[in-house]
CSV table of C-alpha atoms in Angstrom, one decimal:
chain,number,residue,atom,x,y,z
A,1,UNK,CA,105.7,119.7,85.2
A,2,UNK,CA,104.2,123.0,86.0
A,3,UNK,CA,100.9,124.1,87.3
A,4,UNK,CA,100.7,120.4,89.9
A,5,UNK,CA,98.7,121.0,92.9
A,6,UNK,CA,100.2,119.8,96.0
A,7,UNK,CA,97.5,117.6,96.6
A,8,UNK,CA,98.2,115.9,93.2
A,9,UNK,CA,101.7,115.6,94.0
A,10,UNK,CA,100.4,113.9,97.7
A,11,UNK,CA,98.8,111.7,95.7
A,12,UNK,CA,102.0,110.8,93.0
A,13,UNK,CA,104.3,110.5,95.8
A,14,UNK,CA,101.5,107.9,98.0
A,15,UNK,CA,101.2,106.1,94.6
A,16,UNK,CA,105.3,106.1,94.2
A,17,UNK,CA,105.4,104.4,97.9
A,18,UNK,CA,102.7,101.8,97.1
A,19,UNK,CA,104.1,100.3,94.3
A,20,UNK,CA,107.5,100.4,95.7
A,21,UNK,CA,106.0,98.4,98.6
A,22,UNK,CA,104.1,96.4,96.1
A,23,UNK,CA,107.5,95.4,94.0
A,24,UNK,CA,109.2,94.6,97.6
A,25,UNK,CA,106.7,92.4,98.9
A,26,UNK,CA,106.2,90.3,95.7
A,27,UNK,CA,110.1,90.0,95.1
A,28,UNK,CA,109.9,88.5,98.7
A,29,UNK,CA,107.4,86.1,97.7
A,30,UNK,CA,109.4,85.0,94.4
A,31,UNK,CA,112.3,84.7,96.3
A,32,UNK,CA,109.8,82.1,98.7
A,33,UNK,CA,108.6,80.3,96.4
A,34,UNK,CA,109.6,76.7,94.4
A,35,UNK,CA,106.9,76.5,91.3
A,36,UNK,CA,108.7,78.0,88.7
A,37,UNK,CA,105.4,79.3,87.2
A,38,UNK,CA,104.2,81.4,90.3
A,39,UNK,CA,108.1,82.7,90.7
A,40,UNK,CA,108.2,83.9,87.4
A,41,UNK,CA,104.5,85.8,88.0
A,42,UNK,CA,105.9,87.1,91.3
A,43,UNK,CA,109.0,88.1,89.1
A,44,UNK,CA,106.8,89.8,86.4
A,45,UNK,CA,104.5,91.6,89.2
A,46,UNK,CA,107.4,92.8,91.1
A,47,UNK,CA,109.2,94.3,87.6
A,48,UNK,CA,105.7,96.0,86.5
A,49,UNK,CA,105.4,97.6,90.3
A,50,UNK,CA,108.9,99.0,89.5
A,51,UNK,CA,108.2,100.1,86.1
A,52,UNK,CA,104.8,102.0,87.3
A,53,UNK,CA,107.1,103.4,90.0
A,54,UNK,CA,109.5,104.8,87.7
A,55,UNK,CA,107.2,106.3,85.4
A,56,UNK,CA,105.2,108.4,88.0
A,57,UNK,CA,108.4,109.7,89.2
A,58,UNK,CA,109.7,110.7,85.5
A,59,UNK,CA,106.2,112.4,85.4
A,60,UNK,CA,107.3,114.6,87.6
């Protein structure tokens, strides 16, 4: 990608982080958790962070 200013790259690379955080902390909480309902949302949520993750990074 050409023509990125380095303070919208700040902001891909603060937005990479958070979600990586964001798919860590809810895979904790699946991992914590006995209803099989909220795991499997934990699961879902933690997937999606990683997904989001992934694709900001291919943006670039």
């Amino acid at each position: 990608m050409t023509g990125i200013k380095q303070s919208e790259l700040n902001w891909i690379r603060e937005s990479v982080s958070g979600h990586q955080t964001m798919a860590s902390k809810l895979g904790g909480y699946a991992n914590q958790v006995n209803d099989p309902q909220i795991k499997q949302m934990f699961t879902t949520a933690s997937s999606d962070a990683k997904q989001a993750a992934q694709k900001l990074i291919q943006m670039l």
